[in-house]
mmCIF file with all atom_site columns, C-alpha atoms in Angstrom:
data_model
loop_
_atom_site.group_PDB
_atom_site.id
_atom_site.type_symbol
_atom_site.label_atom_id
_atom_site.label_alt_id
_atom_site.label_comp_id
_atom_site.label_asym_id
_atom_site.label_entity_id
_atom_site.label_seq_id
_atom_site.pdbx_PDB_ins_code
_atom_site.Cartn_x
_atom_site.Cartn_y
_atom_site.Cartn_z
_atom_site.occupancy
_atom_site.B_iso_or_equiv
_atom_site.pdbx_formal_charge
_atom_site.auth_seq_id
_atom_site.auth_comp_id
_atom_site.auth_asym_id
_atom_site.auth_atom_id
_atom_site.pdbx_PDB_model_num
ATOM 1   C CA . UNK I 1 1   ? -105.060 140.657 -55.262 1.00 0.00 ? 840  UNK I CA 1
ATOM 2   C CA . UNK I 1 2   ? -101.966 142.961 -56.178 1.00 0.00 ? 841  UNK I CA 1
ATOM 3   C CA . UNK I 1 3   ? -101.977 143.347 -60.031 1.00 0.00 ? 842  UNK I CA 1
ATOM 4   C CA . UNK I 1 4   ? -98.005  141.703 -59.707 1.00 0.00 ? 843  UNK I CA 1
ATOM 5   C CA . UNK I 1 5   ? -97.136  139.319 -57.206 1.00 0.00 ? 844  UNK I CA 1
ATOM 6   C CA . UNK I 1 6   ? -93.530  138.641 -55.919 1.00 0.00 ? 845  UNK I CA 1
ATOM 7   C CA . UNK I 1 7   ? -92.031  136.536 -53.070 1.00 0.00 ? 846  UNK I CA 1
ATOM 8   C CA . UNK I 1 8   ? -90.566  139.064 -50.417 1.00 0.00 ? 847  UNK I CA 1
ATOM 9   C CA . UNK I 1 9   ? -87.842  136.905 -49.754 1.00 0.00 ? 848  UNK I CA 1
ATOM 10  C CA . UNK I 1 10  ? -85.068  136.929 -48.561 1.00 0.00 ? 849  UNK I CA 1
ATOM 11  C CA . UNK I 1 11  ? -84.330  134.262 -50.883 1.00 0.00 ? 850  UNK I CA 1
ATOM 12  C CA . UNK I 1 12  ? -80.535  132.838 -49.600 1.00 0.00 ? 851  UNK I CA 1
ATOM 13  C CA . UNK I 1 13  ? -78.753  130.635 -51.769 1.00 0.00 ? 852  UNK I CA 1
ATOM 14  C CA . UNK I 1 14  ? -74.629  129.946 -51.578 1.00 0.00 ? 853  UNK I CA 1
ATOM 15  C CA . UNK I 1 15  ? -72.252  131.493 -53.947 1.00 0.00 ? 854  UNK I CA 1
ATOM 16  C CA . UNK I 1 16  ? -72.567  129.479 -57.474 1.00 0.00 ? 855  UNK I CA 1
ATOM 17  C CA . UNK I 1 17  ? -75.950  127.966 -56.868 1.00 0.00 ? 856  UNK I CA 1
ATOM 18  C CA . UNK I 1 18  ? -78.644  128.724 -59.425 1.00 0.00 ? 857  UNK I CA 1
ATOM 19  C CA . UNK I 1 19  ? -80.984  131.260 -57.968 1.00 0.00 ? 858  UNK I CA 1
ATOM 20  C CA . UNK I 1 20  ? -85.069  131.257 -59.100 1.00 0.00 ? 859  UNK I CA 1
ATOM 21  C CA . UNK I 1 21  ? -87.162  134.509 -58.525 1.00 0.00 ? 860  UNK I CA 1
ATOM 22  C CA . UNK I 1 22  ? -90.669  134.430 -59.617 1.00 0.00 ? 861  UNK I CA 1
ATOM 23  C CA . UNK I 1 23  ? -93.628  137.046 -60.603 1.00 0.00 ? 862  UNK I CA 1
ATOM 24  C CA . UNK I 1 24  ? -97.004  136.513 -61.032 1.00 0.00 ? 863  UNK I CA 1
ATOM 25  C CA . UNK I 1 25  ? -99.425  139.028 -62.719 1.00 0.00 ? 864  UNK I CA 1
ATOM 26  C CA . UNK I 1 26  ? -103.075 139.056 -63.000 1.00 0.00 ? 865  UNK I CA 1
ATOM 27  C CA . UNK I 1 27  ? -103.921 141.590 -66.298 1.00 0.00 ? 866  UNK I CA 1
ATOM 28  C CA . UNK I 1 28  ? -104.251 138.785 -69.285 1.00 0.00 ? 867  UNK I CA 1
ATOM 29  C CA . UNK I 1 29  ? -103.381 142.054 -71.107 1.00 0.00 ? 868  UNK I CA 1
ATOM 30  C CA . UNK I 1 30  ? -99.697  142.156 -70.063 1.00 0.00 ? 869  UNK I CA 1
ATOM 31  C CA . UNK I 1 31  ? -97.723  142.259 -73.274 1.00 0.00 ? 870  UNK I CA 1
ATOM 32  C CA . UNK I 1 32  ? -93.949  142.700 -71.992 1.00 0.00 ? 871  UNK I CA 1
ATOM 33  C CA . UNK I 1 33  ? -91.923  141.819 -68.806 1.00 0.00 ? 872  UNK I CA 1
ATOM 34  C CA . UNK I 1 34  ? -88.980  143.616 -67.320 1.00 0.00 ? 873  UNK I CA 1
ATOM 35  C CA . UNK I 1 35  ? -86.860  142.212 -64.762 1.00 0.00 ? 874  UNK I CA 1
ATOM 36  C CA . UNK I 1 36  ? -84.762  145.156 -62.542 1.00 0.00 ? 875  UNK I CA 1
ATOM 37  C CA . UNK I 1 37  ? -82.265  145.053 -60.178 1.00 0.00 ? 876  UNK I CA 1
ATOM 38  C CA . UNK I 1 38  ? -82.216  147.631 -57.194 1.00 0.00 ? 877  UNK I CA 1
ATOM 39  C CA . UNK I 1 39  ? -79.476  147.706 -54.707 1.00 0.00 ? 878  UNK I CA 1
ATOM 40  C CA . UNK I 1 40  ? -80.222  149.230 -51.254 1.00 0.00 ? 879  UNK I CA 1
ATOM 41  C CA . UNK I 1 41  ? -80.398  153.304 -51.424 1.00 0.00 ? 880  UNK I CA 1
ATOM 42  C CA . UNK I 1 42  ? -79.872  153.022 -55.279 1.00 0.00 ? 881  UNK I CA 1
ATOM 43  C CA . UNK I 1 43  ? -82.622  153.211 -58.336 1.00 0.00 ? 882  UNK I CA 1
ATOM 44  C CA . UNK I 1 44  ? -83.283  150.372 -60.198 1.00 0.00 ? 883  UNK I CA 1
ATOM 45  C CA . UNK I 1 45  ? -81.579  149.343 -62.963 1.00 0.00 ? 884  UNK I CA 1
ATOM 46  C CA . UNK I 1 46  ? -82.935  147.148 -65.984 1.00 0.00 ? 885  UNK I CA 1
ATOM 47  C CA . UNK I 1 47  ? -81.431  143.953 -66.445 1.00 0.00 ? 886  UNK I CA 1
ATOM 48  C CA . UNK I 1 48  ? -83.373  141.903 -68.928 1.00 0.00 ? 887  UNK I CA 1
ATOM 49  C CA . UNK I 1 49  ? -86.928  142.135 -70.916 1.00 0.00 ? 888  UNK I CA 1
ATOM 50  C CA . UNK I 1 50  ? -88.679  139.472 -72.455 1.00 0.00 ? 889  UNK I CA 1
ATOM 51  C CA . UNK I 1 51  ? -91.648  139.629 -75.025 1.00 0.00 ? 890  UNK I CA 1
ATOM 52  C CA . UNK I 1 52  ? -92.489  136.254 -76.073 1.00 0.00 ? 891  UNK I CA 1
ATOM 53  C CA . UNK I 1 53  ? -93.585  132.874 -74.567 1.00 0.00 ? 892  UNK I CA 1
ATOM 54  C CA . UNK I 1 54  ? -90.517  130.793 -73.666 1.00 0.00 ? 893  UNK I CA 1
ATOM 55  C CA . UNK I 1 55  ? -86.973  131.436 -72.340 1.00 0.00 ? 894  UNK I CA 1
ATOM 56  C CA . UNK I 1 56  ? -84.343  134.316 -73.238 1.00 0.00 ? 895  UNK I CA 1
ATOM 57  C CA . UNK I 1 57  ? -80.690  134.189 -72.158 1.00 0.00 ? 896  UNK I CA 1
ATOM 58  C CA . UNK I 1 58  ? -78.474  136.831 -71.317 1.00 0.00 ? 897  UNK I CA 1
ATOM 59  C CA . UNK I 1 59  ? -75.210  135.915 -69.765 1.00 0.00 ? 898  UNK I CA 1
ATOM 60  C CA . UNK I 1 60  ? -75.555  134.663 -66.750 1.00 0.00 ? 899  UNK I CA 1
ATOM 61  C CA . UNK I 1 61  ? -79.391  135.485 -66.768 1.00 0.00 ? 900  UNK I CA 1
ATOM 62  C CA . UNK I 1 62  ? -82.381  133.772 -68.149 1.00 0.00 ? 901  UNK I CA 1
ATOM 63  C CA . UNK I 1 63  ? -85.639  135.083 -68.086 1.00 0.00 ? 902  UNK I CA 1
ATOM 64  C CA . UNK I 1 64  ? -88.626  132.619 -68.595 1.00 0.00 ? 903  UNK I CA 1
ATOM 65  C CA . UNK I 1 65  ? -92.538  133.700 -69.651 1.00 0.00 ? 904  UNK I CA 1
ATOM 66  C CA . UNK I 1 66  ? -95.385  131.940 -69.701 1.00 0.00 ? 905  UNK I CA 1
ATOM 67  C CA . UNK I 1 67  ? -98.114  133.890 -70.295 1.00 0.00 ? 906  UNK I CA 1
ATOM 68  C CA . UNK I 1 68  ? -101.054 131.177 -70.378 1.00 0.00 ? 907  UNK I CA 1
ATOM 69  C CA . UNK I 1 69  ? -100.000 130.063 -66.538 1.00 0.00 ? 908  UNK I CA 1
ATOM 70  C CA . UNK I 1 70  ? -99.146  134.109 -66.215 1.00 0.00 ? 909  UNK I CA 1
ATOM 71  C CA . UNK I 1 71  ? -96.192  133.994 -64.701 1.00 0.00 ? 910  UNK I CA 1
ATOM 72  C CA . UNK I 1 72  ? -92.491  135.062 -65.246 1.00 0.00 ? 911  UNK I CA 1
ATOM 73  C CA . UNK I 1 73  ? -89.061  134.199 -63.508 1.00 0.00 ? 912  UNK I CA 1
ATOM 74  C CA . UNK I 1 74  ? -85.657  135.433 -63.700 1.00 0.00 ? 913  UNK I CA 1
ATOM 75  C CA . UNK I 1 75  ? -82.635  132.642 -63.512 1.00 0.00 ? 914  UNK I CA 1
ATOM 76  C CA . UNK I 1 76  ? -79.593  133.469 -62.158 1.00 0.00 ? 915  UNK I CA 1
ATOM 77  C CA . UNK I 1 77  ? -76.562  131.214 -62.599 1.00 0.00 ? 916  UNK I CA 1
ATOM 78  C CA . UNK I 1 78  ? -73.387  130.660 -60.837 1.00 0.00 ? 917  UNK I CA 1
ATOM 79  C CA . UNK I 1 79  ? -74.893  133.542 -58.479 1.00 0.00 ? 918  UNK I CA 1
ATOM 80  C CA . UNK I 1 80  ? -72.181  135.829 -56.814 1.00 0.00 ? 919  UNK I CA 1
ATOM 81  C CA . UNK I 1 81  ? -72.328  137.915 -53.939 1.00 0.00 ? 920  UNK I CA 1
ATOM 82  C CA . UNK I 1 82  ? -72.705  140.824 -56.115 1.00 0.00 ? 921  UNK I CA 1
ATOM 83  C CA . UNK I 1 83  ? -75.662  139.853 -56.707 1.00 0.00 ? 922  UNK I CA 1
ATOM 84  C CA . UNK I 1 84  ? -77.292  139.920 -53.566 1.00 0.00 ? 923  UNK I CA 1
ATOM 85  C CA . UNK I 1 85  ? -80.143  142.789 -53.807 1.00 0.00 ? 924  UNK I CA 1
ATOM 86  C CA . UNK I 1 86  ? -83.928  143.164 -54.283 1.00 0.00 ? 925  UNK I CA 1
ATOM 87  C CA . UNK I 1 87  ? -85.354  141.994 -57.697 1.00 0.00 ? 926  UNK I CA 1
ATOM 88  C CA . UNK I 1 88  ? -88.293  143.987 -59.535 1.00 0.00 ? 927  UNK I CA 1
ATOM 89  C CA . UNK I 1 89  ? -90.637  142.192 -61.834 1.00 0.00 ? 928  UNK I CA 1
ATOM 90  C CA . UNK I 1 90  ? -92.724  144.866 -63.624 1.00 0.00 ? 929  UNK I CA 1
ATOM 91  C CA . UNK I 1 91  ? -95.011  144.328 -66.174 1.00 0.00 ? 930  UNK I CA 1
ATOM 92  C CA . UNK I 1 92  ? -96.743  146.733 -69.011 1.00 0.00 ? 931  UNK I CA 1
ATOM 93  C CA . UNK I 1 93  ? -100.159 146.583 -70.581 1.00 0.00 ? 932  UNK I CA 1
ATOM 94  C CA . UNK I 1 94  ? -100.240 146.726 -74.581 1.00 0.00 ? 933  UNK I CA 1
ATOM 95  C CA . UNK I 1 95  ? -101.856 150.462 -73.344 1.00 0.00 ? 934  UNK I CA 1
ATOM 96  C CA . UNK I 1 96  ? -97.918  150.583 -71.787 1.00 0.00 ? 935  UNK I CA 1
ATOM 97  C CA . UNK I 1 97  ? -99.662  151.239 -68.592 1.00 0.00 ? 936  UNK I CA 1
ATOM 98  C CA . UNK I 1 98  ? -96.642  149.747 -66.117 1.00 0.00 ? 937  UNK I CA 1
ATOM 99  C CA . UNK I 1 99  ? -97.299  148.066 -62.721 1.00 0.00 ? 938  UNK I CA 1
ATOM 100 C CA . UNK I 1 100 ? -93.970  146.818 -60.285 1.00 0.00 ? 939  UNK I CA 1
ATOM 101 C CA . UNK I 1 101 ? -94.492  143.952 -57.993 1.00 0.00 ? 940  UNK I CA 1
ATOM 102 C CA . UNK I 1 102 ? -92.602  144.705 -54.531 1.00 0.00 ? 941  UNK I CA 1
ATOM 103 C CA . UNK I 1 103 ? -89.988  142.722 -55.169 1.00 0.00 ? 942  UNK I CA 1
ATOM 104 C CA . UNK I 1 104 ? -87.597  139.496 -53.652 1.00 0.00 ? 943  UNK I CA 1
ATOM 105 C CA . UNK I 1 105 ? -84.870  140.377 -51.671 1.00 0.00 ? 944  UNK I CA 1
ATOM 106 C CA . UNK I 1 106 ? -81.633  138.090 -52.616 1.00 0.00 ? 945  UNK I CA 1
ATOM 107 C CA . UNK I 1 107 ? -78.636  137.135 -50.463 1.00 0.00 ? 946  UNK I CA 1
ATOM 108 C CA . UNK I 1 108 ? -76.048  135.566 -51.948 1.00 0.00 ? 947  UNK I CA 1
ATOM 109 C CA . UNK I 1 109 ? -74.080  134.067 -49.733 1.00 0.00 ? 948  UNK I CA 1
ATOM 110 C CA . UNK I 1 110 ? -70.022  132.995 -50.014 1.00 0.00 ? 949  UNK I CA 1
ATOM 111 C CA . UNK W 2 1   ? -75.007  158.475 -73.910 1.00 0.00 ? 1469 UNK W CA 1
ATOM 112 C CA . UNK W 2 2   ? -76.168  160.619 -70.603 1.00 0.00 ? 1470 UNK W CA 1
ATOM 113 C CA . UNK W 2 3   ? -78.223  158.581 -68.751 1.00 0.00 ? 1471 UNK W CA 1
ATOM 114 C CA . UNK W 2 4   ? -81.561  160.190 -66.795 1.00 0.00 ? 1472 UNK W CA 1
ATOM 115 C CA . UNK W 2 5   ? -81.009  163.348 -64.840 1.00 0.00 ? 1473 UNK W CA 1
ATOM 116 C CA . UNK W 2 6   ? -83.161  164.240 -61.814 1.00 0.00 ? 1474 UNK W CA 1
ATOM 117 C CA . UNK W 2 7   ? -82.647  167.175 -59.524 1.00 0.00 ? 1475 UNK W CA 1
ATOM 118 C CA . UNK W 2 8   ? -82.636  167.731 -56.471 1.00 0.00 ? 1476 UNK W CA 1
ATOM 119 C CA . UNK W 2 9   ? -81.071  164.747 -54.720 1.00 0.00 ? 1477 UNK W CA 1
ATOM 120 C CA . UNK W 2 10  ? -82.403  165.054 -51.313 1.00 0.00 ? 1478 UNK W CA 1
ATOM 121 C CA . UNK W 2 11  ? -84.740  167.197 -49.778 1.00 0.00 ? 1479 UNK W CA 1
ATOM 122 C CA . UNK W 2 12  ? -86.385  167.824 -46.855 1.00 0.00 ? 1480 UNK W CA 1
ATOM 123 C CA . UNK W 2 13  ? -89.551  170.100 -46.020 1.00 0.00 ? 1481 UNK W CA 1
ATOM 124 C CA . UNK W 2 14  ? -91.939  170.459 -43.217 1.00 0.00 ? 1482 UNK W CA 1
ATOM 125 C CA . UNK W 2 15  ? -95.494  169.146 -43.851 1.00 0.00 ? 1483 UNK W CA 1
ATOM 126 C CA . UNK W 2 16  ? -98.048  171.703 -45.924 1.00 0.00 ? 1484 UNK W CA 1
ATOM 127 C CA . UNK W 2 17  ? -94.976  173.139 -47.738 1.00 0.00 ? 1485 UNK W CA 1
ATOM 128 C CA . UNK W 2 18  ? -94.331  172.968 -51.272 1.00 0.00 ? 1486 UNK W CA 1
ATOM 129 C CA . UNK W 2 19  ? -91.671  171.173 -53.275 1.00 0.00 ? 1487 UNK W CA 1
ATOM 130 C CA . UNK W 2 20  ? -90.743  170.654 -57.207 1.00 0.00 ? 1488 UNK W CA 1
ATOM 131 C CA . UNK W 2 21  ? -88.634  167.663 -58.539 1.00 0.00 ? 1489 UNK W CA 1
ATOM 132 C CA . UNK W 2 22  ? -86.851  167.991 -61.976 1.00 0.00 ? 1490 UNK W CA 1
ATOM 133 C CA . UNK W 2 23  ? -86.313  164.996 -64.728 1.00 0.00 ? 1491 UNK W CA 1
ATOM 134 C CA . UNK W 2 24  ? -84.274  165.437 -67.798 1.00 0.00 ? 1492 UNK W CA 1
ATOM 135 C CA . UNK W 2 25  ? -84.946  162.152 -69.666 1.00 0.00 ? 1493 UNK W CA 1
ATOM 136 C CA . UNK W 2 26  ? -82.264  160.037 -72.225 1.00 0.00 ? 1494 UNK W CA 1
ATOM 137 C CA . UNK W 2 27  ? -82.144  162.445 -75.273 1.00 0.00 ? 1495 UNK W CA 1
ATOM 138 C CA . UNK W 2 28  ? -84.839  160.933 -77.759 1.00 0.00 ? 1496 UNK W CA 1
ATOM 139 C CA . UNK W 2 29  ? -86.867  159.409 -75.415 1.00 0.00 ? 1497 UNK W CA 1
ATOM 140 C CA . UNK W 2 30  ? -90.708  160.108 -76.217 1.00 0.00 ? 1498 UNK W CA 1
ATOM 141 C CA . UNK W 2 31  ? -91.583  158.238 -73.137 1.00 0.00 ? 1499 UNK W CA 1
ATOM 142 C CA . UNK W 2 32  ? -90.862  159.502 -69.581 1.00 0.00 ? 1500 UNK W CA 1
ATOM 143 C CA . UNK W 2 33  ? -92.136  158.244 -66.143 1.00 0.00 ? 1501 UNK W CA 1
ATOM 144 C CA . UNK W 2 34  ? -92.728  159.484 -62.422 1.00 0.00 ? 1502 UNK W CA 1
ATOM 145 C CA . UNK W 2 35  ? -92.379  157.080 -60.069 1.00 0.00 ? 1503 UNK W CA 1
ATOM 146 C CA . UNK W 2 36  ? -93.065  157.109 -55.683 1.00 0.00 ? 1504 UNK W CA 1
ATOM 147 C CA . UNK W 2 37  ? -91.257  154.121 -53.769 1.00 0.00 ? 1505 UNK W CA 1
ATOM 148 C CA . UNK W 2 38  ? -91.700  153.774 -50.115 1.00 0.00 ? 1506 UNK W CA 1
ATOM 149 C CA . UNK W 2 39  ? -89.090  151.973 -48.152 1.00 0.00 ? 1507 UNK W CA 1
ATOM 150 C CA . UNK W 2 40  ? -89.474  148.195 -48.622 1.00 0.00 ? 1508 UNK W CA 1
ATOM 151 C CA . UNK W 2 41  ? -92.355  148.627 -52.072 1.00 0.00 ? 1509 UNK W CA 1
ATOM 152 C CA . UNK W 2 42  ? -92.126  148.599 -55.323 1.00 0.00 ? 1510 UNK W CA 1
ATOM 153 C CA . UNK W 2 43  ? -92.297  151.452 -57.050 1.00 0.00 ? 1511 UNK W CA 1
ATOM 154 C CA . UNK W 2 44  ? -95.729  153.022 -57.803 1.00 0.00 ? 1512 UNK W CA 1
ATOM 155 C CA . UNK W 2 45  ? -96.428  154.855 -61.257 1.00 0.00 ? 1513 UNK W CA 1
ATOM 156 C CA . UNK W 2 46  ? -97.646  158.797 -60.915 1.00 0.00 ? 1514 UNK W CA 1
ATOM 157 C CA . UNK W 2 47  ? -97.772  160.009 -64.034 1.00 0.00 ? 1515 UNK W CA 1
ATOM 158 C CA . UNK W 2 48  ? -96.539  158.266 -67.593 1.00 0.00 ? 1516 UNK W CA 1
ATOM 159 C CA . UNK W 2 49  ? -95.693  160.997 -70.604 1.00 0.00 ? 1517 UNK W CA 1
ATOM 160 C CA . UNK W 2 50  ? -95.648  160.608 -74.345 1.00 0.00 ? 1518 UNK W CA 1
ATOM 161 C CA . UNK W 2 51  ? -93.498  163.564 -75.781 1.00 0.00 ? 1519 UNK W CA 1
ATOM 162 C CA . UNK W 2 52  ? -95.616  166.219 -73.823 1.00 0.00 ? 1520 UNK W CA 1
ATOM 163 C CA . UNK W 2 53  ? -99.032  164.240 -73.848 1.00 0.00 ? 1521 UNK W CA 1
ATOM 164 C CA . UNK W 2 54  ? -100.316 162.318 -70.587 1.00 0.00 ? 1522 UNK W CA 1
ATOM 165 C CA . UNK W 2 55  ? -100.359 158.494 -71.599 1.00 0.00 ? 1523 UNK W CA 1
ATOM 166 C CA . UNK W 2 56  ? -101.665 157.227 -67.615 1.00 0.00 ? 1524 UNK W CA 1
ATOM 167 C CA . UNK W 2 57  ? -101.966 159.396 -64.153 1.00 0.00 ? 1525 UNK W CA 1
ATOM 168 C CA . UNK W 2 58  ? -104.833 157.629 -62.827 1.00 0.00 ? 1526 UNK W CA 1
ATOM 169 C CA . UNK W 2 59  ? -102.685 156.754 -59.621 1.00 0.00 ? 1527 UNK W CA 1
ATOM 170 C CA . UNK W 2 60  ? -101.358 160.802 -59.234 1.00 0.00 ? 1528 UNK W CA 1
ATOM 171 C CA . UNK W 2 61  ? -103.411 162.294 -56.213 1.00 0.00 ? 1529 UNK W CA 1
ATOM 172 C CA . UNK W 2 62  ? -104.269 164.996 -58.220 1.00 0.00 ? 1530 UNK W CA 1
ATOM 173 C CA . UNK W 2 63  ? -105.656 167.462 -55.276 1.00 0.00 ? 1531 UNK W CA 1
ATOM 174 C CA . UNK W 2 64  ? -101.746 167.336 -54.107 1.00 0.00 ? 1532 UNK W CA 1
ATOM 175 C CA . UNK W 2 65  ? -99.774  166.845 -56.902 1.00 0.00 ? 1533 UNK W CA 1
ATOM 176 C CA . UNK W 2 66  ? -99.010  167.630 -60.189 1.00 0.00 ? 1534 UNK W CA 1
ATOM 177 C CA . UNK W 2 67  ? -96.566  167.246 -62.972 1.00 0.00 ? 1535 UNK W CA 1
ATOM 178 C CA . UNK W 2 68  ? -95.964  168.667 -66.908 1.00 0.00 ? 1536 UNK W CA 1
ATOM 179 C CA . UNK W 2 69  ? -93.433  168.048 -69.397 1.00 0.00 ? 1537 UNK W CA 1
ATOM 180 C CA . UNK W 2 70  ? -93.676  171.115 -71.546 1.00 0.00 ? 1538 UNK W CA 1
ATOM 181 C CA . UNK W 2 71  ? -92.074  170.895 -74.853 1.00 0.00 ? 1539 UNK W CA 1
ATOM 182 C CA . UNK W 2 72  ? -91.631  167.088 -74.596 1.00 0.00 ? 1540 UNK W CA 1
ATOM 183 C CA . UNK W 2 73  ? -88.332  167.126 -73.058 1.00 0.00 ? 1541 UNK W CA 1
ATOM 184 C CA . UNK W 2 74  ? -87.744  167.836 -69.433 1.00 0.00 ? 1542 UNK W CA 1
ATOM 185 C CA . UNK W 2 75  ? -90.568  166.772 -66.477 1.00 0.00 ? 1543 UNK W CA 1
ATOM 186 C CA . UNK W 2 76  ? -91.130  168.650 -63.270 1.00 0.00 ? 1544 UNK W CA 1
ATOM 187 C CA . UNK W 2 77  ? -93.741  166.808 -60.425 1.00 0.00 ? 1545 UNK W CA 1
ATOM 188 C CA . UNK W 2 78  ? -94.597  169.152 -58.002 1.00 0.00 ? 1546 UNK W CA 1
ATOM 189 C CA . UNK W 2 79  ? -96.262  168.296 -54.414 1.00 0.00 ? 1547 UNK W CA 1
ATOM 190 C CA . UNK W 2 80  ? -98.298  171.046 -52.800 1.00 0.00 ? 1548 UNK W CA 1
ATOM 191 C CA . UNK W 2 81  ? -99.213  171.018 -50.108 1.00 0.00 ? 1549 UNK W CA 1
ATOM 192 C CA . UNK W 2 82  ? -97.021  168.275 -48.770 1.00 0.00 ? 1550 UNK W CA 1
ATOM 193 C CA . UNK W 2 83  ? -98.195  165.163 -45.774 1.00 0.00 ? 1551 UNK W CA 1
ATOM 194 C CA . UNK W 2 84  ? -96.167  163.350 -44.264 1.00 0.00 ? 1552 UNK W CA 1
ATOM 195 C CA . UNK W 2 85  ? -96.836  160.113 -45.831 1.00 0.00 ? 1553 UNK W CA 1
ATOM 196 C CA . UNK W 2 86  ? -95.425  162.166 -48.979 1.00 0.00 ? 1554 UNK W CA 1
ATOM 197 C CA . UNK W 2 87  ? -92.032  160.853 -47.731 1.00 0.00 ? 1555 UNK W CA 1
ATOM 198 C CA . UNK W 2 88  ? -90.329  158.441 -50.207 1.00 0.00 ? 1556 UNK W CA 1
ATOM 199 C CA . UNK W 2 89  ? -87.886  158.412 -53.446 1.00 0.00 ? 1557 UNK W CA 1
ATOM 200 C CA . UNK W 2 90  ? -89.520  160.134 -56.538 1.00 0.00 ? 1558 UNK W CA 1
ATOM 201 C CA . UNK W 2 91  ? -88.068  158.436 -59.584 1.00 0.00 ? 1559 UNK W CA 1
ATOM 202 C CA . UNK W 2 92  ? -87.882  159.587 -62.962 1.00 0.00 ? 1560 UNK W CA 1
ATOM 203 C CA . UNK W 2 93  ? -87.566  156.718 -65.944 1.00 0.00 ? 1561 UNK W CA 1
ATOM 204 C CA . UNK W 2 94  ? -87.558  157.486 -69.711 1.00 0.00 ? 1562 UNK W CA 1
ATOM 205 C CA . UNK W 2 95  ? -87.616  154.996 -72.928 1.00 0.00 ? 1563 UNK W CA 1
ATOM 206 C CA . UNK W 2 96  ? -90.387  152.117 -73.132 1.00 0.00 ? 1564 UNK W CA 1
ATOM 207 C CA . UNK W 2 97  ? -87.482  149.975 -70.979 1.00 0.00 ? 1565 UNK W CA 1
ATOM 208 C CA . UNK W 2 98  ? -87.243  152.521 -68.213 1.00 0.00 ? 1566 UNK W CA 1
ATOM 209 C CA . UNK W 2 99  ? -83.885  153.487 -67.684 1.00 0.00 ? 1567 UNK W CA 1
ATOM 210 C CA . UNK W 2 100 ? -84.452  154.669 -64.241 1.00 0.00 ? 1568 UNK W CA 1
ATOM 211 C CA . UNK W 2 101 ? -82.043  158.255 -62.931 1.00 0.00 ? 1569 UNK W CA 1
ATOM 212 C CA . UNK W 2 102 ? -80.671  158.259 -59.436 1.00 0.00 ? 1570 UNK W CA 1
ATOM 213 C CA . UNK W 2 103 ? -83.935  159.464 -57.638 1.00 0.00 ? 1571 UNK W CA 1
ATOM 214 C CA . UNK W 2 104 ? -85.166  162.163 -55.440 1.00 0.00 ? 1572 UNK W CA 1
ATOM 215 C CA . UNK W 2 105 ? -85.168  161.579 -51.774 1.00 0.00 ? 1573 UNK W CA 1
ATOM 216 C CA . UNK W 2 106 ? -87.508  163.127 -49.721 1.00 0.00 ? 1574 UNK W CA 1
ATOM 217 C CA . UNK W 2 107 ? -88.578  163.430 -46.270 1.00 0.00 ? 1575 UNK W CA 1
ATOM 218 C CA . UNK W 2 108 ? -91.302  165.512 -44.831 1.00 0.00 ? 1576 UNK W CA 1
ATOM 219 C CA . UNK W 2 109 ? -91.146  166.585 -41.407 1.00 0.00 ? 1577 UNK W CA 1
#
């Protein structure tokens, strides 16, 4: 079992729609949640980090943890093609030791 | 505010040669990371820094490679000898939210 589980993908969904990506992790010990986005030939780039049980906003984005069911998911509203690229859910121990799932690969399309 | 530095972009050796990749993290930043992604992964943590101290390197294949980040500032990772499944982008990420620089390509022939 990989210590951070994502859906490959490609996840499609039309320009607008509400798009779900979703990340399992199997260290109880996980203590905080990054979500990245990475387009293709480019390094990732952070777009939201969440701490605490529940849901945290930002913009257009809206992270959600659950850390008893251990899993985390990134909402993405009134999705644009700009956001079509691969998603990175990585995860860090309280040692800060830091572990990437492989990420979901989004197209929006138009 | 100068975002992560990493030098060279590209590069390409032939296998059992050497090669050195430079990071200059986000000024302040205790924390600095080395990361390998092969086409289509995630990327997989090398080596994880605090100031000059080494935090986690339990995934660095330490007969091949090796990295230091004297003074607490600036990070080299060096590969030596190289394989051919060395081929992939070396990232370099600094600050406990990893703000990630533009990555070293490299290919091994």
């Amino acid at each position: 079992q990989k210590e951070v589980e994502q859906n490959s993908g490609p996840l499609s969904v039309p320009e607008g729609a509400i798009a779900s990506l979703n990340c399992t992790y199997s260290d109880r010990g996980s203590q905080s949640f990054f979500w990245y986005r990475q387009y293709s030939g480019k390094s990732p780039e952070l777009i939201m980090f969440i701490y605490s049980n529940g849901d945290k906003e930002d913009g257009r984005f809206t992270a959600q943890l659950n850390k008893a069911s251990q899993y985390v998911s990134l909402l993405i509203r009134d999705s644009q093609p700009s956001d079509s690229a691969t998603y990175l859910c990585a995860v860090n121990t309280n040692a800060g030791k830091s572990t990437f799932g492989d990420g979901t690969t989004l197209t929006v399309k138009p | 505010e100068a975002g992560v530095a990493q030098s060279p972009r590209y590069k390409i050796i032939e296998k059992r040669q050497s090669v050195a990749f430079w990071c200059n993290p986000i000024s302040g930043h205790a924390t600095l990371y080395w990361y390998q992604q092969i086409l289509g992964q995630g990327p997989k943590l090398l080596i994880q820094f605090q100031n000059n101290g080494v935090v986690d390197d339990s995934q660095l294949p330490k007969d091949r490679f090796s990295a230091e980040r004297l003074k607490g500032v600036d990070s080299t990772l060096k590969i030596q000898p190289a394989k051919l499944e060395d081929s992939a982008v070396y990232l370099c990420a600094s600050g406990h939210e990893q703000f990630f620089g533009p990555g070293t390509r490299l290919t091994v022939l």
